[in-house]
Amino acid sequence: MPSWSNWSGSVIAETARLAAPADEEEVAALVREAAAAGATVRVAGSGHSFVPVVPAEGAILTLDRLAGLLHADPASGRATLLAGTKLHEATHFLWEQGLALPNQGDVDTQSLAGAIATGTHGTGPGYGSISTRLVGARLVTASGDLLDVDSPDLLPALRVSLGLLGIMTRVTLACVPRYALRERVWQHPIDECLEQLEHNIASHDHYEFFWFPRSDIAESKSLDPVDAEPDTEDPPPLEGPGERVGWAHRIYPSVRELRFNEMEYAVPAEAGPACFRAVRQRMKERHPKVGWPVEYRTLAADDAWLSPAFGRATVTISVHQDAARPYREFFTDLEPIFRSYGGRPHWGKFHTCTRADLAAAYPRLEEFCALRREFDPAGRFLSPYLAALFA
């Protein structure tokens, strides 16, 4: 049987079929075939989820051939792209049309559909995740039909939905005029970083820090818009502390060559500093050999039912471990801290939550599950992992 692996190697799965459909009708035909056989179907983006959201015994599809810009309207700011387009490709296409996303994370290799489905986000208290920019989508439904969705009643459920309502084949995003950013990176002791945290979050459009546990040093990064129009699309490189200016879509992402596994929880913004301090204390006491940094970011409240930022201003805290090293014991030792502060797990990253745990953390989870059953009564789009959480 063919096999599939995610980016970090933490998920390896065998499946009856690996397929790369060339267009929407081929996706629909594959779903109809699976329905006739009583099989499951899942879509793999770039494999940047660290939990088994993709593996399906029936078929795993890649939408890499469904890539490109279909339409862009600079006047309205709306752009429609095929769902398999990688983020770095999508943002280049938007830039050529004078458009941009208002915020991005520091990885841009995910597919658009995957980034939207899992709530991929950047940082900034005034900004939501990429999912919040979704204003329309075309789905292949569980029956193999094409369905266009732009209803304000359905979009909050669709925006972060893990592919459980259907396979996205195209997405329409609300964009902004393209813009440039000044990036500044600096290092300081973690205690100084925490003393200045509230000020730095409030005084920059985008601010985050990485805490390096072995040195107790924090590396802070701020991004702020500037009026400059850079001469070239690609900015000068920045390695370590310093400053640079460039087009936003090239400033946001960082190169991630070393592979890792990750756990991220989203806590109420007011609980962020205390939660981080508790994580720091436990790591110093119980996990002094861990060298990978802890990342601290902010996120605006939104209305997506399964968004970790649903209904509340949010701080996200991420812990990492080298992909070649054991990580479960480390992550599960820290997880109760996040949950004690009202944390909600990122859907694409490690957690041990049960259905009951998630229902307590996500107020509209049961409502989403009811909608999922309406859209997919046979569980065509459920992987075994997801069936335990959403069936």
Coordinates of C-alpha atoms in Angstrom, one line a residue:
M1 CA 0.0 0.0 0.0
P2 CA 1.2 3.5 -0.7
S3 CA 2.3 5.5 2.3
W4 CA 2.3 9.2 3.3
S5 CA 4.3 11.2 5.9
N6 CA 3.9 14.6 7.4
W7 CA 6.6 17.2 7.4
S8 CA 8.2 16.3 10.7
G9 CA 7.9 12.6 10.4
S10 CA 5.6 12.3 13.4
V11 CA 2.8 10.9 11.3
I12 CA 3.3 8.0 8.8
A13 CA 0.3 6.3 7.3
E14 CA -0.6 3.7 4.8
T15 CA -3.6 4.3 2.5
A16 CA -5.3 2.5 -0.3
R17 CA -4.8 5.3 -2.7
L18 CA -2.7 8.4 -3.2
A19 CA -4.1 10.7 -5.8
A20 CA -3.3 14.2 -7.3
P21 CA -6.4 15.3 -9.1
A22 CA -5.9 17.9 -11.8
D23 CA -9.2 19.8 -11.5
E24 CA -12.4 20.1 -9.4
E25 CA -14.3 17.5 -11.4
E26 CA -11.5 15.0 -10.8
V27 CA -11.7 15.7 -7.1
A28 CA -15.5 15.2 -7.2
A29 CA -15.1 11.9 -9.1
L30 CA -12.6 10.6 -6.5
V31 CA -15.1 11.4 -3.7
R32 CA -17.9 9.7 -5.6
E33 CA -15.7 6.6 -6.1
A34 CA -15.0 6.6 -2.3
A35 CA -18.6 7.0 -1.5
A36 CA -19.5 4.0 -3.7
A37 CA -16.9 1.9 -2.0
G38 CA -17.8 3.1 1.5
A39 CA -14.3 4.5 1.9
T40 CA -12.9 7.6 3.5
V41 CA -11.1 10.5 1.8
R42 CA -8.7 13.1 3.3
V43 CA -6.6 15.9 1.7
A44 CA -3.0 16.5 2.5
G45 CA -1.7 20.0 2.2
S46 CA 2.0 20.5 2.9
G47 CA 2.0 18.1 5.9
H48 CA 2.6 20.8 8.5
S49 CA 0.1 19.4 11.0
F50 CA 1.8 17.4 13.7
V51 CA -1.2 15.2 14.5
P52 CA -2.9 12.6 12.3
V53 CA -5.6 14.8 10.7
V54 CA -4.7 13.5 7.2
P55 CA -4.5 9.7 7.3
A56 CA -7.5 8.0 5.8
E57 CA -7.6 4.3 4.8
G58 CA -9.5 4.9 1.6
A59 CA -7.6 7.7 -0.2
I60 CA -5.3 10.7 0.5
L61 CA -5.5 13.5 -2.0
T62 CA -3.0 16.2 -2.7
L63 CA -4.3 19.4 -4.4
D64 CA -0.9 20.6 -5.6
R65 CA -2.2 20.6 -9.1
L66 CA -5.1 22.9 -8.2
A67 CA -3.0 26.0 -7.8
G68 CA -3.1 29.5 -9.1
L69 CA -4.9 32.8 -9.0
L70 CA -8.4 32.7 -10.6
H71 CA -9.5 36.3 -10.2
A72 CA -8.5 39.4 -8.3
D73 CA -10.3 42.7 -7.9
P74 CA -8.0 45.4 -6.4
A75 CA -11.0 47.7 -6.0
S76 CA -12.9 45.4 -3.7
G77 CA -9.8 43.7 -2.3
R78 CA -11.2 40.2 -3.0
A79 CA -9.2 37.5 -4.7
T80 CA -10.1 33.9 -5.6
L81 CA -7.4 31.3 -5.7
L82 CA -7.4 27.5 -6.1
A83 CA -7.2 25.8 -2.7
G84 CA -3.9 23.9 -3.4
T85 CA -1.9 27.1 -3.9
K86 CA 0.9 27.4 -1.5
L87 CA 0.9 30.5 0.7
H88 CA 4.2 31.8 -0.7
E89 CA 2.8 31.4 -4.2
A90 CA -0.6 33.0 -3.2
T91 CA 1.0 36.0 -1.6
H92 CA 3.2 36.6 -4.7
F93 CA 0.1 36.5 -7.0
L94 CA -1.7 38.9 -4.7
W95 CA 1.4 41.2 -4.6
E96 CA 1.4 41.3 -8.5
Q97 CA -2.2 42.5 -8.3
G98 CA -1.4 45.2 -5.7
L99 CA -2.9 43.2 -2.8
A100 CA -1.7 41.4 0.3
L101 CA -3.0 39.5 3.4
P102 CA -3.2 41.8 6.4
N103 CA -1.2 39.3 8.5
Q104 CA 0.7 36.1 8.1
G105 CA 2.6 33.5 10.2
D106 CA 6.3 32.8 10.0
V107 CA 5.8 29.8 7.7
D108 CA 4.5 30.2 4.2
T109 CA 4.8 26.7 2.7
Q110 CA 1.3 25.5 3.7
S111 CA -1.4 25.2 1.2
L112 CA -4.2 27.8 1.4
A113 CA -6.8 25.2 2.2
G114 CA -4.7 23.7 4.9
A115 CA -3.8 27.0 6.5
I116 CA -7.4 28.0 6.5
A117 CA -8.7 24.7 7.8
T118 CA -6.4 24.6 10.8
G119 CA -6.4 28.3 11.7
T120 CA -2.9 29.2 10.8
H121 CA -2.0 32.6 12.2
G122 CA 0.6 35.3 12.8
T123 CA 0.8 37.8 15.6
G124 CA -0.8 41.1 16.5
P125 CA -3.7 42.0 18.8
G126 CA -5.5 43.7 16.0
Y127 CA -5.3 40.7 13.6
G128 CA -7.1 37.4 13.2
S129 CA -5.9 34.2 11.6
I130 CA -5.8 33.7 7.8
S131 CA -9.1 31.9 8.2
T132 CA -10.8 35.1 9.2
R133 CA -10.1 36.4 5.6
L134 CA -12.2 33.7 4.0
V135 CA -15.4 35.2 2.4
G136 CA -16.2 32.4 0.0
A137 CA -15.3 28.9 -0.9
R138 CA -16.2 26.1 -3.3
L139 CA -16.5 22.6 -1.7
V140 CA -16.7 19.1 -3.0
T141 CA -19.3 17.7 -0.8
A142 CA -19.5 14.2 0.6
S143 CA -21.8 13.2 -2.2
G144 CA -19.3 14.4 -4.8
D145 CA -21.2 17.6 -5.8
L146 CA -19.8 21.1 -6.0
L147 CA -21.1 23.6 -3.5
D148 CA -20.3 27.4 -3.4
V149 CA -20.5 28.8 0.1
D150 CA -20.5 32.5 0.9
S151 CA -23.4 32.6 3.4
P152 CA -22.7 34.5 6.7
D153 CA -24.5 31.7 8.4
L154 CA -22.1 29.0 7.2
L155 CA -18.8 30.9 6.9
P156 CA -18.1 31.0 10.7
A157 CA -18.3 27.2 10.7
L158 CA -16.3 26.7 7.6
R159 CA -13.4 29.0 8.4
V160 CA -11.7 26.6 10.7
S161 CA -13.2 23.2 9.9
L162 CA -10.3 20.7 9.2
G163 CA -11.8 19.6 5.9
L164 CA -14.8 18.0 7.8
L165 CA -17.5 19.9 5.8
G166 CA -16.1 19.2 2.4
I167 CA -12.9 19.5 0.3
M168 CA -12.1 23.1 -0.5
T169 CA -11.2 23.5 -4.2
R170 CA -11.1 27.3 -4.4
V171 CA -11.2 30.1 -1.8
T172 CA -12.1 33.8 -1.9
L173 CA -10.1 36.0 0.5
A174 CA -10.7 39.6 1.6
C175 CA -7.3 41.3 1.1
V176 CA -5.8 44.7 1.7
P177 CA -3.6 46.9 -0.6
R178 CA -0.1 45.7 -0.6
Y179 CA 2.2 47.3 2.0
A180 CA 5.8 47.2 3.3
L181 CA 7.0 46.4 6.8
R182 CA 10.0 47.4 9.0
E183 CA 11.2 44.3 10.8
R184 CA 13.3 44.8 14.0
V185 CA 14.9 41.9 15.9
W186 CA 16.6 42.3 19.2
Q187 CA 17.7 40.1 22.1
H188 CA 17.4 40.8 25.8
P189 CA 17.1 38.9 29.1
I190 CA 13.7 37.2 29.5
D191 CA 12.9 39.1 32.7
E192 CA 13.4 42.4 30.8
C193 CA 11.3 41.1 28.0
L194 CA 8.4 40.3 30.3
E195 CA 8.7 43.7 32.0
Q196 CA 8.3 45.3 28.6
L197 CA 5.8 42.9 27.2
E198 CA 2.6 44.9 27.5
H199 CA 4.3 48.0 26.1
N200 CA 5.8 46.1 23.1
I201 CA 2.5 44.5 22.3
A202 CA 0.7 47.8 22.4
S203 CA 3.3 49.8 20.5
H204 CA 3.8 47.6 17.5
D205 CA 1.4 46.2 14.8
H206 CA 3.0 42.8 15.2
Y207 CA 5.1 41.7 18.1
E208 CA 6.3 38.3 19.3
F209 CA 9.2 36.8 21.3
F210 CA 11.0 33.5 21.4
W211 CA 12.4 32.4 24.8
F212 CA 15.5 30.3 24.6
P213 CA 15.5 28.2 27.8
R214 CA 19.2 27.3 28.1
S215 CA 20.4 30.9 27.9
D216 CA 17.2 32.5 29.4
I217 CA 17.4 35.1 26.6
A218 CA 14.4 36.3 24.6
E219 CA 14.6 37.2 21.0
S220 CA 11.9 39.8 20.3
K221 CA 10.6 40.7 16.8
S222 CA 8.4 43.6 15.8
L223 CA 6.9 44.4 12.4
D224 CA 5.4 47.8 11.6
P225 CA 4.0 49.3 8.4
V226 CA 6.1 51.9 6.5
D227 CA 5.3 54.1 3.6
A228 CA 8.3 53.0 1.6
E229 CA 7.8 51.2 -1.7
P230 CA 10.7 48.7 -1.9
D231 CA 12.4 48.5 -5.3
T232 CA 12.4 44.7 -5.4
E233 CA 10.0 42.0 -4.2
D234 CA 12.7 40.2 -2.1
P235 CA 14.1 42.1 0.9
P236 CA 17.7 41.9 2.1
P237 CA 18.4 38.9 4.4
L238 CA 18.3 39.4 8.1
E239 CA 20.2 36.9 10.2
G240 CA 20.0 37.6 13.9
P241 CA 19.4 41.0 15.5
G242 CA 19.0 44.0 13.2
E243 CA 16.5 45.8 11.0
R244 CA 15.3 45.7 7.4
V245 CA 12.4 46.9 5.3
G246 CA 10.6 44.9 2.6
W247 CA 7.3 44.0 1.2
A248 CA 5.1 42.4 3.9
H249 CA 4.6 39.0 2.2
R250 CA 8.4 38.5 2.1
I251 CA 9.0 39.9 5.6
Y252 CA 6.6 37.8 7.6
P253 CA 8.0 34.3 6.8
S254 CA 11.2 32.8 8.2
V255 CA 13.2 29.9 6.8
R256 CA 12.5 26.7 8.9
E257 CA 15.1 24.2 7.8
L258 CA 15.4 22.2 11.0
R259 CA 12.4 19.9 11.6
F260 CA 10.5 19.8 14.8
N261 CA 7.3 18.8 16.5
E262 CA 5.1 21.4 18.2
M263 CA 2.3 21.9 20.7
E264 CA 0.5 25.3 20.8
Y265 CA -2.3 26.4 23.1
A266 CA -4.3 29.6 23.0
V267 CA -5.2 31.2 26.3
P268 CA -7.1 34.4 27.1
A269 CA -4.9 37.4 26.5
E270 CA -4.9 38.5 30.1
A271 CA -3.7 35.0 31.2
G272 CA -0.8 35.0 28.7
P273 CA 2.0 36.3 31.0
A274 CA 1.1 34.1 33.9
C275 CA 0.8 31.0 31.7
F276 CA 4.2 31.7 30.2
R277 CA 5.8 32.1 33.5
A278 CA 4.4 28.7 34.7
V279 CA 5.6 27.0 31.5
R280 CA 9.0 28.6 32.0
Q281 CA 9.3 27.4 35.6
R282 CA 8.3 23.8 34.8
M283 CA 10.8 23.7 31.9
K284 CA 13.6 24.9 34.0
E285 CA 12.8 22.5 36.8
R286 CA 11.9 19.4 34.8
H287 CA 13.2 19.8 31.3
P288 CA 16.5 21.6 31.5
K289 CA 17.9 19.8 28.4
V290 CA 15.3 21.1 26.0
G291 CA 16.9 23.8 23.8
W292 CA 14.2 24.6 21.4
P293 CA 12.5 28.0 22.0
V294 CA 9.1 28.8 23.3
E295 CA 7.1 31.2 21.1
Y296 CA 4.7 33.9 22.4
R297 CA 2.2 35.6 20.0
T298 CA -1.1 37.5 20.2
L299 CA -4.3 37.1 18.2
A300 CA -7.5 39.1 17.9
A301 CA -10.9 37.6 18.9
D302 CA -12.9 36.2 16.0
D303 CA -16.2 34.4 15.3
A304 CA -15.0 31.1 13.7
W305 CA -16.6 28.3 15.7
L306 CA -13.5 26.2 16.0
S307 CA -11.0 29.0 16.2
P308 CA -8.8 29.0 19.3
A309 CA -9.5 32.8 19.4
F310 CA -13.3 32.3 19.2
G311 CA -14.9 35.1 21.2
R312 CA -11.8 36.3 23.1
A313 CA -8.5 38.2 22.6
T314 CA -5.9 35.6 22.7
V315 CA -2.2 34.8 23.4
T316 CA -0.8 31.7 21.8
I317 CA 2.2 29.9 23.4
S318 CA 4.1 27.2 21.5
V319 CA 6.6 24.7 22.6
H320 CA 8.9 22.8 20.3
Q321 CA 11.1 19.7 20.2
D322 CA 13.6 18.5 17.6
A323 CA 11.9 16.0 15.3
A324 CA 14.6 13.4 16.0
R325 CA 14.0 13.5 19.7
P326 CA 11.1 12.1 21.9
Y327 CA 8.5 14.8 22.5
R328 CA 5.4 13.3 24.0
E329 CA 6.6 13.1 27.7
F330 CA 7.7 16.8 27.5
F331 CA 4.5 18.1 25.8
T332 CA 2.2 16.1 28.1
D333 CA 4.0 17.4 31.2
L334 CA 3.3 21.0 30.1
E335 CA -0.2 20.5 28.7
P336 CA -2.0 20.7 32.1
I337 CA -0.5 24.1 32.6
F338 CA -2.1 25.4 29.4
R339 CA -5.4 23.8 30.2
S340 CA -5.4 25.3 33.7
Y341 CA -5.3 28.8 32.2
G342 CA -8.3 28.1 29.9
G343 CA -6.2 27.0 26.9
R344 CA -7.6 25.8 23.6
P345 CA -5.3 23.5 21.5
H346 CA -4.3 24.4 18.0
W347 CA -5.9 21.8 15.7
G348 CA -2.8 20.9 13.8
K349 CA -0.5 20.5 16.7
F350 CA 0.0 18.0 19.5
H351 CA -2.6 17.7 22.3
T352 CA -4.3 14.9 24.2
C353 CA -7.8 16.4 24.6
T354 CA -10.8 14.2 24.4
R355 CA -14.1 15.1 22.8
A356 CA -15.4 16.2 26.2
D357 CA -12.3 18.4 26.9
L358 CA -12.8 20.1 23.5
A359 CA -16.5 20.7 24.0
A360 CA -15.7 22.4 27.3
A361 CA -13.0 24.6 25.6
Y362 CA -14.8 25.4 22.3
P363 CA -18.4 26.7 23.0
R364 CA -19.7 25.8 19.6
L365 CA -18.0 22.4 19.1
E366 CA -21.2 20.4 19.5
E367 CA -23.0 22.7 17.1
F368 CA -20.2 22.2 14.6
C369 CA -20.4 18.4 15.0
A370 CA -24.1 18.5 14.3
L371 CA -23.4 20.5 11.1
R372 CA -20.7 18.1 10.1
R373 CA -23.1 15.2 10.4
E374 CA -25.6 17.1 8.2
F375 CA -22.9 17.7 5.6
D376 CA -21.3 14.3 5.8
P377 CA -23.6 11.7 7.4
A378 CA -21.5 8.7 6.4
G379 CA -18.3 10.2 7.8
R380 CA -16.6 10.3 4.4
F381 CA -14.1 13.0 5.5
L382 CA -13.3 11.6 8.9
S383 CA -9.9 10.2 9.6
P384 CA -9.7 7.7 12.6
Y385 CA -8.1 10.5 14.7
L386 CA -10.8 13.0 13.8
A387 CA -13.6 10.5 14.2
A388 CA -12.8 10.3 17.9
L389 CA -13.2 14.0 18.2
F390 CA -16.0 15.0 15.8
A391 CA -18.2 11.9 14.9

